[in-house]
XYZ file of C-alpha atoms in Angstrom:
760
model
C 0.000 0.000 0.000
C 1.505 3.380 -0.999
C 1.040 6.682 0.811
C -0.412 9.744 -0.894
C 0.996 13.234 -0.479
C -1.800 14.132 1.947
C -0.948 11.393 4.329
C -3.667 9.066 3.080
C -3.683 5.786 1.254
C -3.801 4.678 -2.295
C -4.855 1.187 -3.265
C -2.018 -0.947 -4.534
C -2.177 -1.345 -8.295
C -2.821 -4.952 -9.229
C -0.790 -6.799 -11.792
C -2.858 -8.116 -14.677
C -3.989 -11.641 -14.048
C -3.540 -14.228 -16.781
C -7.315 -14.677 -17.062
C -7.995 -10.990 -17.513
C -5.148 -8.700 -18.524
C -3.530 -11.658 -20.270
C -6.642 -12.472 -22.324
C -6.073 -12.731 -26.075
C -6.498 -9.474 -27.960
C -9.183 -10.979 -30.185
C -11.276 -11.871 -27.131
C -10.927 -8.374 -25.658
C -12.256 -6.970 -28.937
C -14.816 -9.633 -29.846
C -16.581 -9.968 -26.474
C -17.590 -6.295 -26.028
C -18.395 -6.013 -29.742
C -20.754 -8.983 -29.538
C -22.457 -7.592 -26.424
C -22.957 -4.191 -28.044
C -24.291 -5.794 -31.240
C -26.659 -8.016 -29.247
C -28.153 -5.045 -27.365
C -28.357 -2.944 -30.539
C -30.320 -5.711 -32.237
C -32.710 -6.191 -29.310
C -33.311 -2.451 -28.936
C -33.857 -1.925 -32.669
C -36.519 -4.629 -32.638
C -38.135 -3.410 -29.403
C -38.124 0.306 -30.211
C -41.092 0.257 -32.635
C -43.230 -1.467 -29.984
C -43.637 1.859 -28.161
C -46.310 2.692 -30.717
C -48.010 -0.696 -30.480
C -48.730 -0.941 -26.749
C -52.412 -0.070 -27.257
C -52.817 -3.309 -29.211
C -52.270 -5.409 -26.079
C -53.259 -2.959 -23.308
C -56.633 -2.521 -21.644
C -58.001 0.127 -19.278
C -61.228 -1.731 -18.416
C -61.455 -1.471 -14.624
C -63.527 -4.645 -14.234
C -60.820 -6.769 -15.838
C -58.480 -5.865 -12.963
C -60.772 -7.293 -10.265
C -60.059 -10.575 -8.473
C -61.753 -13.612 -10.012
C -63.743 -14.148 -6.814
C -65.354 -10.682 -6.827
C -69.114 -10.448 -7.404
C -68.601 -7.676 -9.975
C -66.252 -9.950 -11.939
C -68.768 -12.800 -11.892
C -71.523 -10.541 -13.209
C -69.257 -9.085 -15.908
C -68.251 -12.552 -17.074
C -71.924 -13.614 -17.264
C -72.922 -10.767 -19.578
C -71.873 -12.712 -22.683
C -74.746 -15.111 -22.055
C -77.326 -12.331 -22.093
C -76.264 -10.157 -25.002
C -74.215 -10.429 -28.122
C -70.739 -8.942 -28.033
C -69.210 -6.923 -25.228
C -70.603 -3.496 -26.044
C -69.697 -0.569 -23.765
C -72.547 1.884 -23.142
C -72.116 5.598 -23.688
C -74.736 8.074 -22.534
C -75.353 11.137 -24.686
C -76.967 14.007 -22.796
C -78.550 17.034 -24.500
C -79.272 19.994 -22.207
C -80.804 23.440 -22.706
C -81.528 25.524 -19.632
C -85.063 26.862 -19.796
C -86.403 23.893 -21.744
C -85.860 22.096 -25.047
C -87.963 23.411 -27.947
C -89.718 21.434 -30.681
C -86.929 22.511 -33.029
C -84.384 21.105 -30.578
C -86.284 17.819 -30.431
C -86.369 17.620 -34.239
C -82.624 18.343 -34.486
C -81.862 15.670 -31.895
C -84.021 13.076 -33.678
C -82.321 13.876 -36.975
C -78.898 13.485 -35.422
C -79.774 10.222 -33.693
C -80.774 8.739 -37.045
C -77.250 9.427 -38.284
C -75.416 7.955 -35.267
C -76.205 4.354 -36.170
C -74.032 4.692 -39.288
C -71.010 5.953 -37.336
C -68.128 3.457 -37.276
C -67.933 1.635 -33.949
C -71.583 2.174 -32.944
C -73.336 -1.143 -32.282
C -77.001 -1.998 -32.759
C -79.434 -1.138 -29.967
C -79.405 2.675 -29.920
C -82.072 3.708 -27.412
C -84.844 6.206 -28.200
C -84.572 9.760 -26.861
C -85.634 9.857 -23.200
C -86.782 13.315 -21.989
C -86.315 14.508 -18.416
C -89.301 15.434 -16.256
C -88.239 19.092 -16.169
C -88.100 19.255 -19.967
C -84.548 20.630 -19.970
C -82.676 17.490 -21.037
C -82.767 14.357 -23.186
C -80.648 11.253 -22.652
C -79.782 8.587 -25.201
C -77.949 5.319 -24.603
C -75.450 4.578 -27.374
C -73.764 1.131 -27.382
C -70.151 1.162 -28.582
C -68.810 -2.044 -30.041
C -66.336 -3.853 -27.837
C -64.235 -4.605 -30.930
C -63.719 -0.897 -31.627
C -61.233 1.508 -30.055
C -63.525 3.118 -27.484
C -61.478 6.310 -27.269
C -61.539 6.871 -31.025
C -65.282 6.180 -31.333
C -66.157 8.505 -28.450
C -63.934 11.227 -29.878
C -65.679 10.935 -33.258
C -69.075 10.895 -31.569
C -68.290 14.030 -29.585
C -66.989 15.855 -32.664
C -70.052 14.976 -34.745
C -72.520 15.989 -32.031
C -70.722 19.254 -31.262
C -71.106 20.347 -34.891
C -74.733 19.244 -35.245
C -76.529 20.509 -32.125
C -78.324 23.878 -32.301
C -76.658 26.951 -30.814
C -77.092 27.287 -27.058
C -77.576 23.557 -26.437
C -74.989 21.634 -24.409
C -74.165 18.050 -25.333
C -72.103 15.577 -23.300
C -70.906 12.033 -23.954
C -70.551 10.358 -20.571
C -71.250 6.962 -19.001
C -68.748 4.056 -18.894
C -67.582 4.640 -22.485
C -67.121 8.366 -21.865
C -64.983 7.772 -18.772
C -62.968 5.080 -20.570
C -62.288 7.499 -23.428
C -61.179 10.267 -21.058
C -58.940 7.829 -19.187
C -57.395 6.619 -22.447
C -56.803 10.217 -23.504
C -55.109 10.968 -20.174
C -52.709 8.051 -20.696
C -51.968 9.120 -24.269
C -48.808 10.990 -23.242
C -47.006 7.949 -21.827
C -45.092 7.098 -24.996
C -44.147 10.735 -25.645
C -44.236 13.408 -22.973
C -43.588 11.060 -20.025
C -40.573 9.447 -21.630
C -39.122 12.744 -22.870
C -39.633 14.420 -19.486
C -37.941 11.593 -17.609
C -35.017 11.343 -20.026
C -34.541 15.119 -20.094
C -34.445 15.347 -16.300
C -31.985 12.456 -16.029
C -29.760 13.899 -18.768
C -29.463 17.273 -17.007
C -28.578 15.607 -13.703
C -25.924 13.452 -15.376
C -24.383 16.479 -17.088
C -24.064 18.243 -13.726
C -22.742 15.141 -11.949
C -20.161 14.050 -14.506
C -19.371 17.347 -16.243
C -18.817 15.260 -19.337
C -20.655 15.422 -22.673
C -19.976 11.748 -23.393
C -20.849 9.744 -20.282
C -24.513 10.894 -19.958
C -25.231 9.542 -23.442
C -23.676 6.182 -22.563
C -25.675 5.910 -19.336
C -28.956 7.048 -20.890
C -28.361 4.759 -23.850
C -28.045 1.864 -21.413
C -31.377 2.795 -19.794
C -33.163 3.199 -23.130
C -31.856 -0.092 -24.497
C -32.962 -1.848 -21.300
C -36.428 -0.293 -21.683
C -36.754 -1.238 -25.362
C -35.798 -4.833 -24.663
C -38.098 -5.045 -21.629
C -41.002 -3.594 -23.613
C -40.416 -6.098 -26.423
C -40.610 -8.960 -23.921
C -43.632 -7.584 -22.078
C -45.522 -6.894 -25.324
C -45.328 -10.484 -26.499
C -46.190 -11.838 -23.049
C -49.242 -9.551 -22.979
C -50.115 -10.649 -26.505
C -50.076 -14.259 -25.319
C -52.182 -13.398 -22.271
C -49.410 -14.256 -19.802
C -49.344 -10.749 -18.273
C -51.906 -7.941 -18.124
C -50.868 -4.527 -19.423
C -52.635 -1.200 -18.900
C -51.739 2.471 -18.950
C -50.904 2.550 -15.261
C -48.558 -0.438 -15.440
C -47.022 0.867 -18.658
C -46.188 4.255 -17.123
C -44.621 2.700 -14.031
C -42.619 0.267 -16.200
C -41.109 3.131 -18.204
C -40.152 5.140 -15.140
C -38.899 2.168 -13.142
C -36.600 0.897 -15.896
C -35.119 4.318 -16.643
C -34.565 5.075 -12.948
C -33.249 1.653 -11.935
C -31.014 1.149 -14.964
C -29.504 4.609 -14.473
C -28.911 3.932 -10.761
C -27.151 0.658 -11.473
C -25.157 2.320 -14.232
C -24.026 5.076 -11.867
C -22.714 2.496 -9.424
C -20.771 0.716 -12.150
C -19.392 3.996 -13.541
C -18.170 4.943 -10.056
C -16.343 1.631 -9.694
C -14.940 1.876 -13.219
C -13.566 5.353 -12.575
C -11.849 4.076 -9.426
C -10.469 1.108 -11.332
C -9.022 3.289 -14.101
C -6.885 5.029 -11.482
C -5.566 1.696 -10.237
C -5.227 -0.189 -13.540
C -3.450 0.973 -16.642
C -5.299 -1.315 -19.040
C -9.007 -0.888 -19.719
C -9.586 -4.656 -19.685
C -8.182 -4.949 -16.154
C -10.170 -1.911 -15.010
C -13.359 -3.405 -16.434
C -12.942 -6.670 -14.565
C -12.080 -4.832 -11.339
C -15.188 -2.661 -11.714
C -17.362 -5.700 -12.386
C -15.991 -7.475 -9.310
C -16.770 -4.457 -7.142
C -20.224 -3.685 -8.552
C -21.633 -7.115 -9.425
C -22.765 -8.096 -5.932
C -24.459 -4.801 -4.930
C -26.149 -4.382 -8.328
C -27.460 -7.959 -8.418
C -28.522 -7.746 -4.764
C -30.268 -4.426 -5.337
C -32.044 -5.690 -8.427
C -32.970 -8.902 -6.669
C -34.405 -6.947 -3.752
C -36.619 -4.858 -6.039
C -37.727 -7.940 -7.981
C -38.542 -9.817 -4.779
C -40.613 -6.880 -3.534
C -42.455 -6.574 -6.830
C -43.171 -10.286 -7.094
C -44.842 -10.136 -3.695
C -47.629 -8.323 -5.566
C -48.549 -11.719 -7.047
C -50.150 -12.426 -3.663
C -52.623 -9.665 -4.427
C -56.338 -10.270 -4.875
C -56.539 -7.303 -7.220
C -55.522 -8.207 -10.747
C -54.161 -4.696 -11.407
C -51.625 -5.266 -8.610
C -50.805 -8.730 -9.901
C -50.210 -7.239 -13.334
C -47.534 -4.857 -12.101
C -45.432 -7.489 -10.310
C -44.167 -9.577 -13.253
C -44.148 -6.689 -15.761
C -42.019 -4.427 -13.556
C -39.794 -7.367 -12.557
C -39.025 -8.001 -16.216
C -37.998 -4.354 -16.493
C -35.642 -4.669 -13.503
C -34.065 -7.850 -14.925
C -33.139 -6.039 -18.132
C -31.962 -3.012 -16.141
C -29.495 -5.203 -14.240
C -28.381 -7.023 -17.390
C -27.831 -3.775 -19.294
C -25.825 -2.235 -16.438
C -23.595 -5.311 -16.139
C -23.116 -6.119 -19.835
C -23.989 -3.314 -22.253
C -22.558 -0.413 -20.242
C -19.279 -2.205 -19.376
C -18.864 -3.057 -23.049
C -19.431 0.576 -24.060
C -17.029 1.897 -21.411
C -14.443 -0.730 -22.335
C -14.641 0.437 -25.942
C -14.389 4.132 -25.004
C -11.948 3.813 -22.100
C -10.900 7.014 -20.363
C -12.434 9.065 -23.177
C -15.830 8.317 -21.592
C -14.998 10.790 -18.804
C -13.612 13.538 -21.032
C -12.550 16.188 -20.196
C -11.984 14.936 -16.582
C -10.247 11.708 -17.480
C -9.098 9.582 -14.508
C -5.334 9.122 -14.750
C -3.594 5.868 -13.995
C -1.801 6.102 -10.650
C -3.536 9.346 -9.621
C -3.819 9.906 -5.880
C -7.013 10.274 -3.859
C -7.086 13.340 -1.620
C -7.575 12.559 2.090
C -7.783 14.369 5.407
C -4.339 14.838 6.934
C -5.780 14.376 10.429
C -6.554 10.706 9.799
C -4.272 7.732 10.133
C -3.628 5.733 7.011
C -6.225 3.065 7.781
C -8.950 5.519 8.762
C -8.225 8.013 5.982
C -11.357 9.337 4.301
C -10.726 9.501 0.537
C -12.149 12.973 -0.032
C -11.540 16.502 1.208
C -14.974 17.734 0.119
C -18.527 17.565 1.441
C -18.480 13.857 2.170
C -15.272 14.167 4.101
C -16.892 16.839 6.291
C -20.027 14.710 6.806
C -17.831 11.744 7.755
C -16.071 13.978 10.263
C -19.388 15.094 11.743
C -20.507 11.501 12.196
C -17.148 10.552 13.669
C -17.513 13.245 16.353
C -21.262 13.218 17.041
C -22.629 9.873 15.823
C -25.227 9.404 18.566
C -26.608 12.923 18.322
C -26.856 12.616 14.537
C -28.787 9.351 14.420
C -31.124 10.234 17.292
C -31.865 13.645 15.781
C -32.491 12.135 12.340
C -34.825 9.514 13.781
C -36.842 12.084 15.733
C -37.211 14.251 12.632
C -38.557 11.300 10.623
C -40.931 10.260 13.405
C -42.380 13.767 13.650
C -42.918 13.843 9.883
C -44.651 10.456 10.138
C -47.448 11.947 12.249
C -49.047 13.249 9.053
C -49.972 9.648 8.155
C -53.056 10.024 10.334
C -54.384 12.587 7.846
C -54.004 10.302 4.830
C -57.383 9.655 3.170
C -56.712 6.413 1.310
C -60.181 4.856 1.335
C -60.934 5.286 -2.372
C -61.965 8.099 -4.702
C -64.840 8.535 -7.122
C -64.300 7.438 -10.711
C -64.908 11.017 -11.805
C -61.936 12.145 -9.702
C -59.417 9.760 -11.287
C -58.616 12.232 -14.068
C -56.959 15.526 -13.212
C -57.920 18.517 -15.333
C -60.873 18.592 -17.714
C -63.136 15.594 -18.349
C -66.285 15.782 -20.462
C -67.519 12.542 -18.920
C -67.222 14.045 -15.433
C -69.022 17.230 -16.508
C -71.707 15.156 -18.182
C -72.186 13.050 -15.048
C -72.747 16.201 -13.019
C -75.249 17.543 -15.565
C -77.027 14.181 -15.673
C -77.633 14.312 -11.925
C -79.444 17.652 -12.313
C -82.110 16.290 -14.688
C -82.234 12.481 -14.289
C -81.443 9.951 -11.581
C -77.689 10.368 -11.298
C -77.112 6.647 -11.631
C -79.117 6.125 -14.806
C -75.976 5.807 -16.956
C -74.519 3.017 -14.806
C -77.225 0.761 -13.342
C -76.682 -1.923 -10.733
C -76.688 -5.418 -12.253
C -78.005 -8.417 -10.297
C -77.487 -11.996 -11.461
C -80.132 -14.320 -9.995
C -81.742 -17.694 -10.495
C -85.018 -17.418 -12.411
C -86.758 -19.230 -9.565
C -85.650 -16.494 -7.133
C -86.770 -13.627 -9.386
C -89.854 -12.648 -7.371
C -87.930 -12.513 -4.112
C -84.997 -10.585 -5.587
C -87.215 -8.064 -7.425
C -89.153 -7.495 -4.211
C -85.909 -6.696 -2.384
C -84.853 -4.314 -5.142
C -88.174 -2.485 -5.019
C -87.867 -2.039 -1.260
C -84.215 -0.911 -1.230
C -83.766 2.810 -0.630
C -81.672 4.462 -3.344
C -82.833 2.117 -6.143
C -85.540 2.661 -8.761
C -86.810 1.354 -12.093
C -86.060 -2.385 -11.893
C -85.613 -3.981 -15.326
C -84.591 -7.323 -16.808
C -82.546 -8.057 -19.916
C -84.866 -9.387 -22.583
C -84.223 -10.232 -26.208
C -87.971 -9.961 -26.885
C -87.931 -6.217 -26.155
C -87.015 -3.664 -28.801
C -84.764 -1.868 -26.303
C -83.182 -5.047 -24.928
C -84.698 -4.469 -21.473
C -88.155 -4.766 -19.921
C -89.713 -3.524 -16.698
C -89.691 -6.091 -13.909
C -92.331 -5.909 -11.187
C -93.919 -8.185 -8.617
C -97.697 -8.059 -8.243
C -99.475 -10.346 -5.752
C -96.392 -12.525 -5.650
C -96.286 -12.911 -9.418
C -93.372 -11.661 -11.551
C -94.399 -9.541 -14.531
C -92.025 -8.508 -17.324
C -93.414 -5.843 -19.647
C -92.019 -3.682 -22.438
C -93.579 -0.691 -24.227
C -95.267 -1.861 -27.417
C -94.414 -0.277 -30.733
C -97.125 2.198 -31.745
C -98.536 5.598 -30.872
C -98.405 6.929 -27.295
C -100.846 5.151 -25.049
C -100.373 1.756 -26.696
C -100.494 -0.767 -23.812
C -97.323 -2.516 -22.747
C -96.837 -6.109 -23.785
C -95.626 -9.049 -21.751
C -92.204 -10.388 -22.738
C -89.935 -13.203 -21.655
C -86.607 -12.461 -19.998
C -83.358 -13.737 -21.436
C -82.356 -16.844 -19.485
C -78.830 -18.264 -19.380
C -78.127 -21.434 -17.434
C -81.270 -20.885 -15.389
C -80.334 -17.300 -14.460
C -81.672 -13.887 -15.448
C -79.973 -10.502 -15.259
C -81.809 -7.694 -13.483
C -80.861 -4.022 -13.507
C -81.848 -1.213 -11.160
C -81.224 2.512 -11.471
C -79.333 4.264 -8.667
C -80.748 7.513 -7.341
C -77.213 8.759 -6.674
C -74.142 9.090 -8.880
C -72.589 5.619 -9.285
C -69.233 6.736 -7.864
C -70.700 8.492 -4.817
C -70.523 7.331 -1.208
C -74.329 7.152 -1.099
C -74.407 4.774 -4.085
C -71.758 2.561 -2.484
C -73.803 2.394 0.707
C -76.885 1.418 -1.316
C -75.030 -1.426 -3.051
C -73.512 -2.684 0.212
C -76.948 -2.720 1.822
C -78.415 -4.518 -1.196
C -75.731 -7.191 -1.036
C -76.375 -7.651 2.662
C -80.136 -8.043 2.143
C -79.686 -10.498 -0.727
C -77.232 -12.622 1.271
C -79.631 -12.700 4.233
C -82.898 -13.373 2.396
C -82.016 -15.290 -0.800
C -80.785 -18.849 -0.450
C -78.883 -18.952 -3.756
C -75.795 -16.835 -4.352
C -76.937 -13.575 -5.975
C -73.953 -11.497 -7.116
C -74.266 -7.748 -7.665
C -72.175 -6.006 -10.337
C -71.914 -2.749 -12.224
C -69.744 0.351 -11.920
C -70.472 0.939 -8.229
C -69.969 -2.702 -7.287
C -66.695 -2.724 -9.233
C -65.427 0.257 -7.235
C -66.438 -1.409 -3.955
C -64.742 -4.691 -4.817
C -61.612 -2.843 -6.001
C -61.309 -0.870 -2.756
C -61.945 -3.909 -0.561
C -59.355 -5.938 -2.472
C -56.841 -3.075 -2.255
C -57.193 -2.890 1.519
C -56.775 -6.665 1.797
C -53.664 -6.529 -0.397
C -52.143 -3.678 1.576
C -52.517 -5.501 4.892
C -51.122 -8.756 3.483
C -48.330 -7.701 1.146
C -46.559 -5.046 3.224
C -45.450 -7.521 5.967
C -44.470 -10.089 3.321
C -42.305 -7.549 1.462
C -40.540 -6.620 4.699
C -39.832 -10.262 5.540
C -38.510 -11.083 2.055
C -36.215 -8.051 1.870
C -34.955 -8.689 5.413
C -33.964 -12.219 4.427
C -32.131 -10.969 1.320
C -30.203 -8.413 3.377
C -29.196 -11.043 5.917
C -27.790 -13.230 3.160
C -26.023 -10.301 1.515
C -24.442 -8.763 4.619
C -23.898 -12.093 6.443
C -25.407 -10.518 9.539
C -28.684 -10.142 11.429
C -28.503 -6.867 13.337
C -27.487 -4.649 10.416
C -30.345 -5.855 8.144
C -32.910 -5.374 10.911
C -31.732 -1.811 11.501
C -31.684 -1.077 7.765
C -35.265 -2.305 7.402
C -36.388 -0.214 10.364
C -34.697 2.865 8.919
C -36.479 2.478 5.600
C -39.843 1.876 7.306
C -39.433 5.073 9.331
C -38.411 6.887 6.141
C -41.525 5.565 4.366
C -43.720 6.716 7.245
C -42.213 10.198 7.024
C -42.676 10.337 3.251
C -46.297 9.222 3.551
C -46.958 11.677 6.373
C -45.619 14.672 4.479
C -47.404 13.503 1.326
C -50.732 13.347 3.176
C -50.325 16.952 4.309
C -49.387 18.077 0.799
C -52.270 16.169 -0.808
C -54.821 17.638 1.601
C -53.620 21.205 2.051
C -51.582 22.059 -1.052
C -53.039 20.090 -3.972
C -56.499 19.662 -2.389
C -56.821 16.115 -3.745
C -60.183 14.454 -2.984
C -58.502 11.423 -1.433
C -56.460 8.449 -2.581
C -56.970 4.906 -3.752
C -56.239 2.280 -1.061
C -53.467 0.889 -3.282
C -51.501 4.169 -3.194
C -49.807 3.376 0.169
C -49.087 -0.162 -1.043
C -47.426 0.977 -4.276
C -45.551 3.700 -2.428
C -44.345 1.171 0.136
C -43.181 -1.396 -2.418
C -41.260 1.188 -4.423
C -39.769 3.094 -1.504
C -38.772 0.074 0.553
C -37.428 -1.918 -2.402
C -35.680 1.053 -4.025
C -34.732 2.749 -0.756
C -33.021 -0.416 0.410
C -30.954 -0.209 -2.799
C -29.040 2.780 -1.484
C -28.442 1.093 1.848
C -27.164 -1.931 -0.068
C -24.816 0.281 -2.096
C -23.588 1.881 1.134
C -23.376 -1.118 3.453
C -21.745 -3.500 0.971
C -18.963 -0.922 0.575
C -18.852 -0.362 4.353
C -18.507 -4.100 4.880
C -15.750 -4.256 2.283
C -13.860 -1.423 3.988
C -14.568 -2.829 7.470
C -12.828 -6.058 6.605
C -9.674 -4.028 5.965
C -9.732 -1.180 8.452
C -12.393 -2.020 11.040
C -16.050 -1.072 11.310
C -15.966 2.551 12.500
C -13.291 3.551 10.022
C -15.045 1.435 7.403
C -18.308 3.335 7.958
C -16.589 6.676 7.408
C -14.674 5.477 4.358
C -17.732 3.747 2.867
C -19.839 6.888 3.287
C -17.163 9.124 1.772
C -16.578 6.801 -1.192
C -20.235 6.149 -2.040
C -21.703 9.515 -1.007
C -21.499 11.184 -4.396
C -22.682 8.269 -6.505
C -25.597 7.340 -4.219
C -26.773 10.927 -3.964
C -26.634 11.217 -7.744
C -28.585 7.971 -8.058
C -31.189 9.273 -5.620
C -31.603 12.497 -7.572
C -31.998 10.535 -10.802
C -34.613 8.180 -9.353
C -36.539 11.054 -7.759
C -36.535 12.958 -11.048
C -37.754 9.962 -13.048
C -40.625 9.214 -10.681
C -41.517 12.905 -10.506
C -41.982 12.741 -14.290
C -45.054 10.558 -13.672
C -46.751 13.753 -12.552
C -47.060 14.934 -16.169
C -49.717 12.252 -16.767
C -53.045 13.748 -15.537
C -54.085 10.703 -13.505
C -54.625 11.138 -9.765
C -53.072 7.786 -8.836
C -49.883 8.413 -10.822
C -49.559 11.988 -9.546
C -49.732 10.742 -5.958
C -47.268 7.902 -6.556
C -44.954 10.391 -8.283
C -44.871 12.685 -5.250
C -44.641 9.950 -2.605
C -41.792 8.084 -4.284
C -39.867 11.180 -5.454
C -40.050 12.845 -2.037
C -39.404 9.563 -0.239
C -36.306 8.806 -2.326
C -34.893 12.271 -1.608
C -35.660 11.835 2.097
C -33.980 8.460 2.119
C -30.973 9.727 0.154
C -30.373 12.912 2.139
C -31.272 11.860 5.681
C -31.446 8.079 6.050
C -28.461 6.994 3.971
C -26.328 10.097 4.560
C -26.907 10.596 8.293
C -29.069 8.030 10.069
C -27.590 4.725 8.884
C -23.901 5.753 8.948
C -24.239 7.444 12.350
C -26.100 4.491 13.862
C -23.603 2.008 12.418
C -20.666 4.077 13.678
C -22.187 4.370 17.150
C -22.815 0.615 17.431
C -19.444 -0.298 15.950
C -18.436 -3.870 15.155
C -21.557 -5.289 16.833
C -23.539 -4.089 13.811
C -22.294 -7.223 11.989
C -23.588 -9.659 14.613
C -23.383 -12.644 14.472
C -20.661 -12.718 11.761
C -16.976 -12.746 12.658
C -16.734 -9.028 11.924
C -18.785 -8.466 15.093
C -16.011 -9.931 17.259
C -13.463 -7.302 16.232
C -10.997 -9.974 15.178
C -9.194 -7.735 12.714
C -6.259 -5.743 14.068
C -7.696 -2.380 12.938
C -11.002 -3.156 14.630
C -9.364 -4.106 17.927
C -7.255 -0.961 17.856
C -10.262 1.230 17.081
C -12.390 -0.455 19.757
C -9.662 0.185 22.313
C -9.386 3.826 21.190
C -13.188 4.270 21.404
C -13.298 2.911 24.941
C -10.405 5.117 25.970
């Protein structure tokens, strides 16, 4: 070991080993060339799939429900009662002060033209006037084979041009909300990706002060994303995984952030190795030896956390687990194969103009002995000095600060939000829903659906008629011109009637309901908006009454039931998966660090950090952004990302601390590990925070909340937990942090000397 001019140490330069530096020249050229060519081929094939995601993606909320949910059972049964899987849109015409005869004529003329519009299925309902005479509603079925967003957009454009001046027209209902949701996700392939890449590029320019290296790192992230997307697309095409806009957005951000983080760690090791090795081949192998374990462990931790989502009841959560895990796999592979090959090809030129010179010294504090020397005279050297002098004060103060911030958790409103609140900004479907409630029963666009045995029809219809908040009970009937018929019970007898074709006053005619496997499908109109708390209470009460009074299972579905089942499943998932994630990550850390105490403390630190992030987020959501609430899955997603990704930085830190501790003892190893990794981990934290913050450009409430929670939480973890809390706590505990491994006994000479000095 040689001494630097500042009294510090410089790692002894290794002689090239026969298996590395002595490798044949053709192998040193061919191996990186083949790796680069392989990734170029995969990325060139996967790149065009960015524009094809809509072919295999779905945003149908019911398809995300657990198979056991009542709403899922009802949705699956619909095929037996009607042809196709049409999605209803509700067109609402409104004129304050009353619709005139001319308005009625214009509406009738326009309705006659709608049937010829591409994507409109058979079964267009007649115009239904409101009691106040100010509005008319029309149910328009949109073919399930068509692109709902495109059909609704065309429908809105045609109606806007045709209606008389002064009349408002809205396209709302399930199809309207689906179209608005699809439109909100439309920026994922473009604005989201560009925002994330732009933010990361600026950070890399500042960090490296090199015009070359940021392109190499970002290229690694993009190639990992292209290859991951190619894999996910074909798996979704085969029905192996479920893909939707939410999962797609998180996949993009997660791959860019994770791949860049892993790349930063490798670049840091490679820059160190170039100072200690003259040949690029030797430096590459040294960098791979130093970065392989922490990168694989970090990626494995994230994958393990994500795969815990497979335990979820909610299919939308299950969908994210394997899709995001595939993204992390390619992030790790790209950082350990493609980037090393690129840097091997470019050598020291990658860092131009600040090229690391072979044999260059590392500046250290003159006040340290050789073994305890901190290899920096900058910010991280000063922070190491602070921890060395006041470790206990630092970690106690940091913990108290996080605990105080965690108190805001009690203000988090994560019990679900209305469907109309999912989209931030303008939404015609939301405006139309509000207008509908002023002139018709607010739930007329999204009725409650009840699947019952034909033999139980009288009993079930009687319950529906007596349930507060429900009105206008109907049954699906192929014998009716409108596809539905009124369902009533008179003197214990079930009567199904439909208006007969003819002039007004023509008596209704009796019809037969559509029967599938001995069951009929009833529908009832909600008095309240389908996404309101009152509607949810009505459906819960209905389910309770049916379970108590009807012997056969009678599932209830529809928009409101779907929201109820989604929220209940989310709460179940949150309570189950969070403890499982903690246990899995704790086990991985124990295997990685060969200790028990250190992993337990690391897990506790990240949990406290998550609580603080969630507490501050709750205050911001309520008092700054004035959000209406949050989906129950928001804390779960935030937890999985923050714990899995937050542990990454502790892995980067503590693997280096353990490496240094084996040479110089634990307390000196903590200070050296912090000083060496401080810059790269902080840069990685800034990159990950910036990429997740980019999710906020998509106007979806869920993604905006995840963006803030994860971005703020990563910064909190980077600045406080990994910089102050964990190093200070580890330094204060000393060698015992590695219990029960041999490092905890202080068997190394440096550790015994430092322990004696500490006691003295």
